[in-house]
Amino acid sequence: MYTEIKPYQIIIQLLKERGIRHCVLSAGSRNVPFVHSIEEDPFFKCYSITDERSAGYFALGLSQRIHEPVVISCTSSTATCNYWPPVAEAYYQHVPLIVLTGDRDYEMLGQWEDQMIDQVGMFDRHVRKSVNLPIVRDDDDYIYCRRLVNEALLELNHNGTGPVHINVPMKYYSTTFPLHSLPEVQAIHRVDWNSSQDEWQEKVNQLAAAKRILVVCGQESYVSDEQQRQMTEFFHKFNSAIAVDYMSNIECEGTFNPSVCMDTRYVSDKKFEELLPGIVISFGGMVFSGLKAMLLRYHGKYEHWLVQEDGEVCDLFKSLTTIFACTPEYFFKYFNEHVENGIANDMKYHNELVDYADSVKYPDFGWSNIYAIKNVVTRIPSESLLHLSINNAIRITNFFKLQPHVKVYANIGTHGIDGCLPSFLGQAVADSDTPSFLVIGDLSFFYGMNALRSRHIGKNVRILLLNNHGGEEFYYNGMWRNKASDLHTTARHNAKAEGWAKSCGFTYLTASDKKSYDAAVDQFMDSSVEGPILFEVFTEMSTDAQAIYDFYDLSRPRDFISEVKRKGKEFVKNTIGKETALKIAGSLGVKLK
């Protein structure tokens, strides 16, 4: 029989998954749920040592002789302190111990709760990994807890060996053991340079048999030609499609841009379920597109393979099963070279995704920052540099087709507005012969405007400043409530960049409607103009936000609209009752079945 405490359920199941069976147990109350659960499970070999200091040293000696990780478990407070000497010894001798410390509800820390000290990270630099588990109240807590336990266990033998610490807070004493069996818990495995050939080949065979493989490419500032060649070969050999946005800087075969068609405001749940992959392979940095949110919504319904050279856990979609501790170039090359000859992409999954992406219909845009961005980014010449300040510049640019070989940057590692302008100027000065464009909003520009007076700015610099008098993002994401929101949320203002830009030696252009924009944009794009140019375009943030909403409304497929209407009708009926809803709908001439 097993405990009802979910963190301990996760720990026990993952210990079994990894074949870790030797446990040295010290008497106490906070670890009773763990102790009683394993002492009746024949998988585990348990040893009773009351004194925690001796228990730690006992486990150290045991591990050294059996060449396996050993668990030590104790209650809370000073019991945990007694592990310090053996844990330090294990660290310096590289002995893999799993230090399980029971704890009380961390909300009670410092509140004179009995038998409670601060145990979070208590072994500090003398363990390879230290995690403090959450008290599991919902599904998100459970997934987070599962990830932390996996992270700790993976560090037992990652680039060396040594102890790890798992601190387990509990809300209450638990002495009931109602479970006859443990729930399944997804173990995260790491495949690296030291893994066996059989382990690698097993993954190759699994991928060769898969019918729906989605490669998700995160932000990359540099992707080698060889990696792109290997990705093209991979696309031809495996039943795959490759999702990229412009920050991926990848132009291999088999790609599509999910930024619009996979956005939560566009794709219906029904349609996404039809397009759901069986295996997701991801690499690179931040994924900006709405594909991330959709994959999160369906977590656990596919395998996620992460390609990350340092082997660190990054459970981006809450579905991580395998980490490949290697470079993306090595990953794709290995799979290409070790798959059976004659295997080829049947193109079914790729064509489904591309056809859906191509189904997006773009409306004609009225005067807005969408119009302003479109008519610059689509004209940026090949081999240029483009920096997109977050978030709207990225979102809107991904609506449109760039010329080939445009290098795209954005500060989406942190999603901060403060460094977009100076980051761009640093990129532009690195190669003064490369046409360099920045698309930036007013709040971001005025935040970093001091960088404009640098003496290093060359004639290759072109800045499109979208001044809609504040933070449009807050209108777009629903945070604007009333005029008071303009004071402290959208930060509405009437500032202009003209005086500062001219004093810094920029040619200054401006527009406030289509006519003035169309008259100025050719000069802005003209590379023969001497000196840098700043083009300030004035729009209104509320109407800019509405333009994006209109885009999604006009481009949505019929199944999305039908599903929204259906859900709306269900909500009305469930809220006010079917009978009342029918009467109101009838009086308005609306059919409500």
Coordinates of C-alpha atoms in Angstrom, one line a residue:
M1 CA 0.0 0.0 0.0
Y2 CA 1.3 3.5 -0.9
T3 CA 0.9 7.0 0.5
E4 CA -1.7 9.5 -0.7
I5 CA 1.1 12.2 -0.7
K6 CA 1.7 12.8 -4.4
P7 CA 5.3 14.1 -4.3
Y8 CA 6.3 10.8 -2.6
Q9 CA 4.3 8.9 -5.1
I10 CA 6.3 10.6 -7.9
I11 CA 9.6 10.0 -6.1
I12 CA 8.9 6.3 -5.4
Q13 CA 7.8 5.6 -9.0
L14 CA 10.8 7.4 -10.5
L15 CA 13.2 5.5 -8.2
K16 CA 11.7 2.3 -9.5
E17 CA 11.9 3.5 -13.1
R18 CA 15.6 4.1 -12.7
G19 CA 16.3 0.9 -10.8
I20 CA 17.3 2.7 -7.6
R21 CA 16.4 0.3 -4.8
H22 CA 18.7 0.7 -1.8
C23 CA 17.3 3.0 0.9
V24 CA 18.8 3.9 4.3
L25 CA 16.0 5.1 6.6
S26 CA 16.1 7.1 9.8
A27 CA 13.2 7.2 12.2
G28 CA 10.9 10.2 12.2
S29 CA 7.4 11.4 11.4
R30 CA 7.7 13.6 8.3
N31 CA 9.1 10.8 6.2
V32 CA 6.6 8.2 7.4
P33 CA 4.7 8.4 4.0
F34 CA 7.9 7.4 2.1
V35 CA 9.2 4.9 4.6
H36 CA 6.0 2.9 5.0
S37 CA 5.3 2.9 1.3
I38 CA 8.7 1.4 0.4
E39 CA 9.2 -0.9 3.3
E40 CA 6.3 -3.1 2.1
D41 CA 7.4 -2.9 -1.6
P42 CA 9.6 -5.9 -2.4
F43 CA 11.4 -3.8 -5.1
F44 CA 13.3 -1.9 -2.4
K45 CA 16.0 -3.0 0.0
C46 CA 15.7 -1.0 3.2
Y47 CA 18.3 -0.4 6.0
S48 CA 17.4 1.1 9.4
I49 CA 20.0 3.5 10.9
T50 CA 18.5 5.8 13.6
D51 CA 21.3 8.4 13.7
E52 CA 21.2 10.5 10.5
R53 CA 24.9 11.2 10.6
S54 CA 25.7 7.5 10.7
A55 CA 23.0 6.7 8.2
G56 CA 24.6 9.1 5.7
Y57 CA 28.0 7.5 6.1
F58 CA 26.5 4.1 6.0
A59 CA 24.9 4.9 2.6
L60 CA 28.1 6.4 1.3
G61 CA 30.0 3.2 2.0
L62 CA 27.2 1.1 0.6
S63 CA 27.1 3.1 -2.6
Q64 CA 30.8 2.8 -3.0
R65 CA 30.7 -1.0 -2.9
I66 CA 27.6 -1.6 -5.0
H67 CA 28.4 1.2 -7.5
E68 CA 24.7 2.3 -7.5
P69 CA 22.9 5.4 -6.1
V70 CA 21.6 5.0 -2.5
V71 CA 18.7 6.9 -0.9
I72 CA 18.9 8.4 2.6
S73 CA 15.6 9.6 4.2
C74 CA 14.9 11.5 7.4
T75 CA 12.4 13.7 9.1
S76 CA 12.6 17.5 9.3
S77 CA 14.6 20.1 11.3
T78 CA 17.9 19.1 13.0
A79 CA 17.7 15.6 11.6
T80 CA 18.5 17.1 8.2
C81 CA 21.5 18.9 9.6
N82 CA 23.1 15.7 10.7
Y83 CA 23.4 14.7 7.1
W84 CA 25.9 17.6 6.4
P85 CA 29.2 15.7 7.1
P86 CA 28.4 12.6 5.0
V87 CA 26.8 14.7 2.2
A88 CA 30.0 16.8 2.0
E89 CA 32.1 13.7 1.9
A90 CA 30.0 12.2 -0.8
Y91 CA 30.3 15.4 -2.9
Y92 CA 34.1 15.3 -2.8
Q93 CA 34.2 11.6 -3.4
H94 CA 31.6 11.8 -6.2
V95 CA 29.3 9.3 -4.5
P96 CA 25.7 9.3 -5.9
L97 CA 23.4 9.8 -2.8
I98 CA 19.7 10.8 -3.0
V99 CA 19.1 13.0 0.1
L100 CA 15.4 13.0 0.9
T101 CA 14.5 15.4 3.7
G102 CA 11.0 15.6 5.0
D103 CA 9.7 19.1 5.7
R104 CA 6.7 21.1 6.8
D105 CA 4.5 23.5 4.8
Y106 CA 7.0 26.3 3.7
E107 CA 4.3 28.9 4.3
M108 CA 4.9 28.3 8.0
L109 CA 8.6 29.0 7.9
G110 CA 9.5 31.6 10.5
Q111 CA 6.1 31.4 12.1
W112 CA 7.3 29.4 15.2
E113 CA 6.1 26.2 13.7
D114 CA 7.5 23.3 15.7
Q115 CA 10.4 21.2 14.3
M116 CA 10.9 23.5 11.3
I117 CA 14.0 25.1 10.0
D118 CA 14.9 26.5 6.6
Q119 CA 15.8 23.4 4.6
V120 CA 15.6 24.8 1.1
G121 CA 19.0 24.5 -0.6
M122 CA 20.6 23.7 2.8
F123 CA 23.4 21.6 1.4
D124 CA 24.2 24.4 -1.0
R125 CA 27.5 23.9 -2.9
H126 CA 27.9 20.3 -1.7
V127 CA 25.3 18.7 -3.8
R128 CA 25.0 18.5 -7.6
K129 CA 21.4 19.5 -7.6
S130 CA 19.0 20.7 -4.9
V131 CA 15.2 20.9 -5.4
N132 CA 12.4 22.0 -3.2
L133 CA 9.2 20.2 -4.2
P134 CA 5.8 22.0 -4.2
I135 CA 2.8 21.0 -2.2
V136 CA 0.7 19.5 -5.0
R137 CA -2.7 21.1 -5.2
D138 CA -3.5 20.8 -8.9
D139 CA -2.3 19.4 -12.2
D140 CA 0.3 22.2 -12.8
D141 CA 1.8 21.5 -9.3
Y142 CA 2.0 17.8 -10.2
I143 CA 3.8 18.4 -13.5
Y144 CA 6.2 20.9 -11.8
C145 CA 6.9 18.4 -9.0
R146 CA 7.5 15.6 -11.5
R147 CA 9.9 17.8 -13.4
L148 CA 11.9 18.7 -10.3
V149 CA 12.3 15.1 -9.2
N150 CA 13.4 14.1 -12.7
E151 CA 15.9 17.0 -12.7
A152 CA 17.4 15.9 -9.4
L153 CA 17.7 12.2 -10.4
L154 CA 19.2 13.1 -13.8
E155 CA 22.1 14.9 -12.0
L156 CA 23.2 11.9 -10.1
N157 CA 25.4 10.9 -13.1
H158 CA 25.4 13.9 -15.5
N159 CA 29.0 14.8 -16.4
G160 CA 30.2 13.1 -13.3
T161 CA 28.5 11.7 -10.2
G162 CA 27.6 12.9 -6.8
P163 CA 24.8 13.6 -4.3
V164 CA 21.5 15.4 -4.9
H165 CA 19.0 16.9 -2.5
I166 CA 15.2 16.6 -2.7
N167 CA 13.3 18.5 0.0
V168 CA 9.7 17.3 0.5
P169 CA 7.3 19.7 2.3
M170 CA 4.0 18.3 3.5
K171 CA 0.8 20.2 4.6
Y172 CA -0.1 17.7 7.3
Y173 CA 1.0 14.4 8.9
S174 CA -0.1 11.5 6.7
T175 CA -0.5 8.0 8.1
T176 CA -2.9 6.6 5.6
F177 CA -1.8 4.4 2.7
P178 CA -4.8 4.0 0.4
L179 CA -3.1 3.2 -2.9
H180 CA -2.7 -0.4 -4.0
S181 CA -0.5 0.6 -6.9
L182 CA 1.5 3.7 -7.9
P183 CA 0.3 5.9 -10.7
E184 CA 2.4 6.0 -13.9
V185 CA 5.0 8.9 -13.8
Q186 CA 6.8 10.1 -16.9
A187 CA 10.5 9.6 -16.4
I188 CA 12.8 12.0 -18.4
H189 CA 15.7 10.2 -19.9
R190 CA 19.0 11.7 -21.1
V191 CA 20.8 10.4 -24.1
D192 CA 24.4 11.7 -24.6
W193 CA 27.8 11.0 -25.9
N194 CA 28.3 8.3 -23.2
S195 CA 25.0 6.5 -23.9
S196 CA 25.2 3.1 -25.6
Q197 CA 24.9 2.6 -29.3
D198 CA 21.8 0.5 -28.6
E199 CA 20.1 3.4 -26.8
W200 CA 20.7 5.7 -29.7
Q201 CA 19.6 3.2 -32.2
E202 CA 16.4 2.5 -30.3
K203 CA 15.5 6.2 -30.8
V204 CA 16.4 6.1 -34.5
N205 CA 14.1 3.1 -34.9
Q206 CA 11.3 4.8 -33.0
L207 CA 11.5 7.9 -35.2
A208 CA 11.7 5.9 -38.4
A209 CA 8.4 4.3 -37.4
A210 CA 6.7 7.6 -36.4
K211 CA 4.1 9.1 -38.8
R212 CA 3.8 12.6 -37.4
I213 CA 7.0 14.3 -36.3
L214 CA 7.0 18.0 -35.6
V215 CA 10.4 19.8 -35.4
V216 CA 10.0 23.0 -33.5
C217 CA 12.9 25.5 -34.0
G218 CA 13.4 28.1 -31.3
Q219 CA 15.3 31.3 -31.5
E220 CA 18.8 30.9 -32.9
S221 CA 21.2 33.8 -33.8
Y222 CA 23.5 31.5 -35.8
V223 CA 22.7 28.2 -37.6
S224 CA 25.5 26.6 -39.7
D225 CA 25.0 25.7 -43.3
E226 CA 25.9 22.1 -42.4
Q227 CA 23.0 22.0 -39.8
Q228 CA 20.6 23.3 -42.3
R229 CA 21.8 20.7 -44.9
Q230 CA 21.3 17.9 -42.3
M231 CA 17.9 19.2 -41.4
T232 CA 16.9 19.1 -45.1
E233 CA 18.1 15.5 -45.3
F234 CA 16.2 14.7 -42.1
F235 CA 13.1 16.1 -43.6
H236 CA 13.4 13.9 -46.6
K237 CA 14.0 10.7 -44.6
F238 CA 11.5 11.0 -41.7
N239 CA 7.7 11.8 -41.7
S240 CA 8.3 15.3 -40.4
A241 CA 7.5 19.0 -40.8
I242 CA 9.7 21.8 -39.5
A243 CA 8.1 24.7 -37.7
V244 CA 10.1 28.0 -37.8
D245 CA 9.5 31.6 -37.2
Y246 CA 11.8 34.4 -38.3
M247 CA 13.9 34.3 -35.1
S248 CA 14.9 30.7 -35.9
N249 CA 17.0 31.9 -38.9
I250 CA 16.5 28.6 -40.6
E251 CA 15.8 28.2 -44.3
C252 CA 16.0 24.5 -45.0
E253 CA 13.5 22.4 -46.9
G254 CA 10.3 21.3 -45.2
T255 CA 9.5 24.4 -43.2
F256 CA 6.3 26.3 -42.4
N257 CA 5.6 29.3 -40.2
P258 CA 3.1 28.5 -37.5
S259 CA 2.9 32.1 -36.1
V260 CA -0.5 32.8 -37.5
C261 CA -2.1 29.5 -38.3
M262 CA -1.3 27.9 -34.9
D263 CA -2.2 30.9 -32.8
T264 CA -4.7 30.2 -30.1
R265 CA -6.8 33.0 -31.5
Y266 CA -6.9 31.3 -34.9
V267 CA -6.8 27.5 -34.7
S268 CA -9.8 25.6 -33.2
D269 CA -9.2 22.8 -30.7
K270 CA -10.8 20.4 -33.1
K271 CA -8.4 21.3 -35.9
F272 CA -5.4 21.2 -33.7
E273 CA -6.3 17.8 -32.5
E274 CA -6.3 16.7 -36.2
L275 CA -2.8 18.2 -36.6
L276 CA -1.4 17.0 -33.3
P277 CA 2.1 15.3 -33.7
G278 CA 3.1 12.0 -32.2
I279 CA 6.7 13.3 -31.5
V280 CA 7.9 16.9 -31.0
I281 CA 11.6 17.5 -31.4
S282 CA 12.7 21.0 -30.3
F283 CA 16.0 22.9 -30.1
G284 CA 17.1 26.5 -29.8
G285 CA 15.9 29.2 -27.5
M286 CA 12.6 30.9 -27.0
V287 CA 9.6 29.8 -29.1
F288 CA 7.5 32.9 -29.8
S289 CA 4.7 31.6 -31.9
G290 CA 1.3 30.5 -30.6
L291 CA 2.3 26.9 -31.4
K292 CA 3.9 26.8 -27.9
A293 CA 0.6 27.6 -26.2
M294 CA -1.3 25.0 -28.3
L295 CA 1.2 22.2 -27.6
L296 CA 1.0 23.1 -23.9
R297 CA -2.8 22.8 -24.0
Y298 CA -2.3 19.2 -25.2
H299 CA 0.6 18.2 -23.0
G300 CA 1.1 14.5 -22.4
K301 CA -0.5 13.5 -25.7
Y302 CA 2.8 13.3 -27.5
E303 CA 6.4 12.7 -26.7
H304 CA 8.8 15.7 -26.5
W305 CA 12.4 15.2 -27.4
L306 CA 14.6 18.1 -26.4
V307 CA 18.0 18.6 -28.2
Q308 CA 20.1 20.7 -25.8
E309 CA 23.8 20.5 -25.7
D310 CA 24.2 21.0 -22.0
G311 CA 21.7 18.3 -21.2
E312 CA 19.7 20.6 -18.9
V313 CA 16.0 20.0 -18.3
C314 CA 13.7 22.4 -20.2
D315 CA 10.2 21.0 -20.2
L316 CA 8.8 23.6 -22.5
F317 CA 5.6 21.8 -23.4
K318 CA 5.2 19.8 -20.1
S319 CA 5.6 16.6 -22.1
L320 CA 9.4 16.1 -22.0
T321 CA 10.4 12.4 -22.3
T322 CA 14.0 12.5 -23.7
I323 CA 16.9 15.0 -23.6
F324 CA 19.6 14.6 -26.3
A325 CA 22.7 16.2 -24.8
C326 CA 24.3 17.1 -28.1
T327 CA 24.2 19.9 -30.7
P328 CA 21.3 20.0 -33.2
E329 CA 23.8 19.5 -36.0
Y330 CA 25.1 16.2 -34.4
F331 CA 21.5 15.1 -33.7
F332 CA 20.2 15.4 -37.2
K333 CA 23.4 14.0 -38.7
Y334 CA 23.3 10.9 -36.4
F335 CA 19.7 10.1 -37.2
N336 CA 20.4 10.6 -41.0
E337 CA 23.3 8.3 -40.9
H338 CA 21.8 5.5 -38.8
V339 CA 18.3 5.2 -40.3
E340 CA 17.7 2.3 -42.6
N341 CA 18.3 3.0 -46.2
G342 CA 15.2 3.5 -48.3
I343 CA 13.2 5.2 -45.5
A344 CA 11.5 8.4 -46.9
N345 CA 9.1 11.0 -45.8
D346 CA 5.6 10.1 -47.1
M347 CA 4.8 13.9 -46.9
K348 CA 1.3 13.4 -45.5
Y349 CA 1.9 15.2 -42.2
H350 CA 4.0 17.9 -43.8
N351 CA 1.3 18.6 -46.4
E352 CA -1.5 18.7 -43.8
L353 CA 0.4 21.4 -41.9
V354 CA 1.5 23.4 -45.0
D355 CA -2.0 23.3 -46.5
Y356 CA -3.4 24.6 -43.3
A357 CA -0.8 27.4 -43.0
D358 CA -1.5 28.4 -46.6
S359 CA -5.2 28.6 -45.8
V360 CA -4.7 31.9 -44.0
K361 CA -6.2 34.7 -46.0
Y362 CA -4.8 38.2 -45.5
P363 CA -7.2 41.1 -45.6
D364 CA -6.4 44.5 -46.9
F365 CA -5.1 46.5 -43.9
G366 CA -6.2 50.1 -43.3
W367 CA -4.0 52.7 -41.7
S368 CA -2.3 51.0 -38.7
N369 CA 1.1 49.8 -37.6
I370 CA 0.3 46.6 -39.5
Y371 CA 0.3 48.5 -42.7
A372 CA 3.5 50.3 -41.7
I373 CA 5.3 47.2 -40.8
K374 CA 4.2 45.2 -43.8
N375 CA 5.4 47.7 -46.3
V376 CA 8.8 47.8 -44.8
V377 CA 9.6 44.2 -43.9
T378 CA 8.5 42.8 -47.2
R379 CA 10.8 45.1 -49.0
I380 CA 13.9 44.5 -46.9
P381 CA 16.6 43.2 -49.3
S382 CA 18.1 39.8 -49.1
E383 CA 21.2 39.5 -46.9
S384 CA 20.0 42.3 -44.7
L385 CA 19.7 42.4 -40.9
L386 CA 16.4 42.9 -39.1
H387 CA 15.9 43.4 -35.4
L388 CA 12.3 43.2 -34.0
S389 CA 11.6 44.8 -30.7
I390 CA 9.0 42.8 -28.7
N391 CA 6.2 41.9 -28.8
N392 CA 4.0 43.3 -31.5
A393 CA 6.8 43.9 -34.0
I394 CA 7.6 40.2 -33.9
R395 CA 3.9 39.1 -34.1
I396 CA 3.1 41.3 -37.1
T397 CA 6.3 40.7 -39.0
N398 CA 5.6 37.0 -38.9
F399 CA 2.3 37.7 -40.8
F400 CA 4.3 38.4 -43.9
K401 CA 6.9 36.9 -46.2
L402 CA 10.5 38.1 -45.9
Q403 CA 13.1 38.0 -48.6
P404 CA 15.5 35.1 -48.4
H405 CA 18.5 35.2 -46.2
V406 CA 17.4 38.1 -44.0
K407 CA 19.0 37.6 -40.6
V408 CA 16.4 38.2 -37.8
Y409 CA 17.1 39.1 -34.2
A410 CA 14.9 39.9 -31.2
N411 CA 15.5 40.1 -27.4
I412 CA 13.0 37.4 -26.6
G413 CA 15.3 35.6 -24.2
T414 CA 13.9 37.9 -21.5
H415 CA 11.1 39.6 -23.5
G416 CA 12.3 43.0 -22.1
I417 CA 11.7 46.3 -23.9
D418 CA 14.7 48.0 -22.4
G419 CA 17.5 46.9 -24.6
C420 CA 16.1 46.6 -28.1
L421 CA 17.5 49.8 -29.6
P422 CA 21.1 49.5 -28.3
S423 CA 21.2 45.7 -29.1
F424 CA 20.3 46.6 -32.7
L425 CA 22.9 49.3 -32.9
G426 CA 25.5 46.9 -31.7
Q427 CA 24.5 44.4 -34.4
A428 CA 24.4 47.1 -37.1
V429 CA 27.9 48.4 -36.3
A430 CA 29.4 44.9 -36.6
D431 CA 29.1 45.0 -40.4
S432 CA 28.6 48.5 -41.7
D433 CA 28.0 47.2 -45.3
T434 CA 24.9 45.2 -44.2
P435 CA 21.6 47.0 -44.6
S436 CA 20.2 47.0 -41.0
F437 CA 16.6 47.6 -40.0
L438 CA 14.9 48.0 -36.7
V439 CA 11.2 47.8 -36.1
I440 CA 10.5 49.3 -32.7
G441 CA 7.5 50.6 -30.6
D442 CA 7.5 54.0 -28.9
L443 CA 7.8 52.7 -25.3
S444 CA 10.9 50.6 -26.2
F445 CA 12.4 53.4 -28.2
F446 CA 12.1 56.1 -25.6
Y447 CA 13.4 53.7 -22.9
G448 CA 16.7 53.2 -24.8
M449 CA 16.9 56.4 -26.8
N450 CA 20.2 57.5 -25.2
A451 CA 21.9 54.8 -27.4
L452 CA 21.0 56.9 -30.4
R453 CA 23.8 59.4 -29.8
S454 CA 26.5 56.8 -30.3
R455 CA 29.3 58.0 -32.6
H456 CA 29.5 54.5 -34.2
I457 CA 26.2 54.6 -36.1
G458 CA 26.6 54.2 -39.8
K459 CA 24.6 54.9 -42.9
N460 CA 23.3 51.3 -43.0
V461 CA 21.0 52.0 -40.0
R462 CA 17.2 52.3 -40.7
I463 CA 14.8 52.6 -37.7
L464 CA 11.1 52.3 -38.2
L465 CA 9.6 53.8 -35.0
L466 CA 5.9 52.9 -34.5
N467 CA 4.6 55.7 -32.3
N468 CA 1.0 54.9 -31.3
H469 CA 1.3 56.9 -28.1
G470 CA 1.7 54.0 -25.6
G471 CA 1.6 50.3 -25.0
E472 CA -0.7 48.7 -27.6
E473 CA 0.1 45.3 -26.2
F474 CA -2.1 46.1 -23.2
Y475 CA -5.1 46.8 -25.4
Y476 CA -4.4 43.7 -27.3
N477 CA -4.1 41.3 -24.3
G478 CA -7.2 42.7 -22.6
M479 CA -5.5 44.5 -19.7
W480 CA -6.9 47.9 -20.7
R481 CA -10.0 48.6 -18.6
N482 CA -10.8 52.3 -18.8
K483 CA -9.1 55.7 -19.2
A484 CA -7.3 55.1 -15.9
S485 CA -5.4 52.3 -17.6
D486 CA -3.8 54.8 -19.9
L487 CA -2.2 56.5 -17.0
H488 CA -0.4 53.5 -15.4
T489 CA -0.7 50.5 -17.7
T490 CA -0.5 51.6 -21.4
A491 CA 1.5 54.7 -20.3
R492 CA -0.2 57.0 -22.9
H493 CA 2.0 59.9 -23.9
N494 CA 2.5 62.6 -26.6
A495 CA 6.2 62.4 -27.0
K496 CA 8.0 62.6 -30.4
A497 CA 11.4 61.5 -31.5
E498 CA 12.0 64.2 -34.1
G499 CA 14.2 66.6 -32.1
W500 CA 16.4 63.9 -30.6
A501 CA 16.8 62.0 -33.9
K502 CA 17.8 65.2 -35.7
S503 CA 20.3 66.2 -33.0
C504 CA 21.9 62.8 -33.2
G505 CA 22.5 63.2 -37.0
F506 CA 19.6 61.1 -38.3
T507 CA 17.6 61.9 -41.4
Y508 CA 14.1 62.2 -39.9
L509 CA 10.9 61.1 -41.8
T510 CA 7.4 61.0 -40.5
A511 CA 3.9 59.8 -41.5
S512 CA 0.5 59.9 -39.9
D513 CA -1.7 58.3 -42.7
K514 CA -1.3 56.2 -45.8
K515 CA -0.6 59.1 -48.1
S516 CA 2.2 60.6 -46.1
Y517 CA 3.6 57.1 -45.4
D518 CA 3.7 56.1 -49.1
A519 CA 5.4 59.3 -49.9
A520 CA 8.2 58.7 -47.4
V521 CA 8.8 55.0 -47.4
D522 CA 10.8 54.9 -50.7
Q523 CA 13.4 57.3 -49.2
F524 CA 13.5 55.2 -46.0
M525 CA 14.3 52.1 -48.1
D526 CA 16.8 53.9 -50.3
S527 CA 20.3 52.6 -49.5
S528 CA 22.0 55.4 -51.4
V529 CA 20.9 58.0 -48.8
E530 CA 23.9 59.1 -46.8
G531 CA 23.6 58.7 -43.0
P532 CA 21.1 56.8 -40.8
I533 CA 17.4 57.3 -41.1
L534 CA 14.6 57.3 -38.5
F535 CA 11.1 57.0 -39.8
E536 CA 8.5 57.8 -37.1
V537 CA 5.0 56.6 -38.0
F538 CA 2.1 57.9 -35.9
T539 CA -1.0 55.7 -35.3
E540 CA -3.3 55.0 -32.3
M541 CA -2.7 52.0 -30.1
S542 CA -6.4 51.2 -29.6
T543 CA -7.1 51.0 -33.3
D544 CA -3.8 49.2 -33.9
A545 CA -5.0 46.5 -31.4
Q546 CA -8.3 46.3 -33.2
A547 CA -6.5 45.8 -36.5
I548 CA -4.9 42.7 -35.2
Y549 CA -8.2 41.4 -33.9
D550 CA -9.8 42.1 -37.3
F551 CA -7.0 40.2 -38.9
Y552 CA -7.7 37.1 -36.9
D553 CA -11.5 37.5 -37.4
L554 CA -11.2 37.8 -41.2
S555 CA -8.6 35.1 -41.6
R556 CA -10.0 32.4 -39.3
P557 CA -11.3 29.2 -40.9
R558 CA -14.9 28.5 -40.7
D559 CA -14.5 25.6 -38.2
F560 CA -13.0 28.0 -35.7
I561 CA -15.9 30.4 -36.0
S562 CA -18.4 27.6 -35.8
E563 CA -16.7 26.2 -32.6
V564 CA -16.6 29.7 -31.0
K565 CA -20.3 30.1 -31.7
R566 CA -21.1 26.6 -30.4
K567 CA -19.1 27.3 -27.2
G568 CA -20.8 30.6 -26.7
K569 CA -24.3 29.1 -27.1
E570 CA -23.4 26.4 -24.6
F571 CA -22.1 29.0 -22.1
V572 CA -25.4 31.0 -22.4
K573 CA -27.5 27.9 -21.9
N574 CA -25.5 26.7 -18.9
T575 CA -25.5 30.1 -17.3
I576 CA -29.2 31.2 -17.6
G577 CA -30.8 27.9 -18.5
K578 CA -31.9 26.5 -21.8
E579 CA -35.5 27.6 -21.6
T580 CA -34.7 31.2 -20.8
A581 CA -32.0 31.2 -23.5
L582 CA -34.4 30.0 -26.1
K583 CA -36.9 32.7 -25.2
I584 CA -34.3 35.5 -25.4
A585 CA -32.8 34.1 -28.6
G586 CA -36.3 33.9 -30.2
S587 CA -37.1 37.5 -29.4
L588 CA -33.8 38.5 -31.1
G589 CA -34.5 36.3 -34.1
V590 CA -31.5 34.0 -33.3
K591 CA -31.7 30.2 -33.7
L592 CA -30.5 28.4 -30.6
K593 CA -30.8 24.7 -30.7

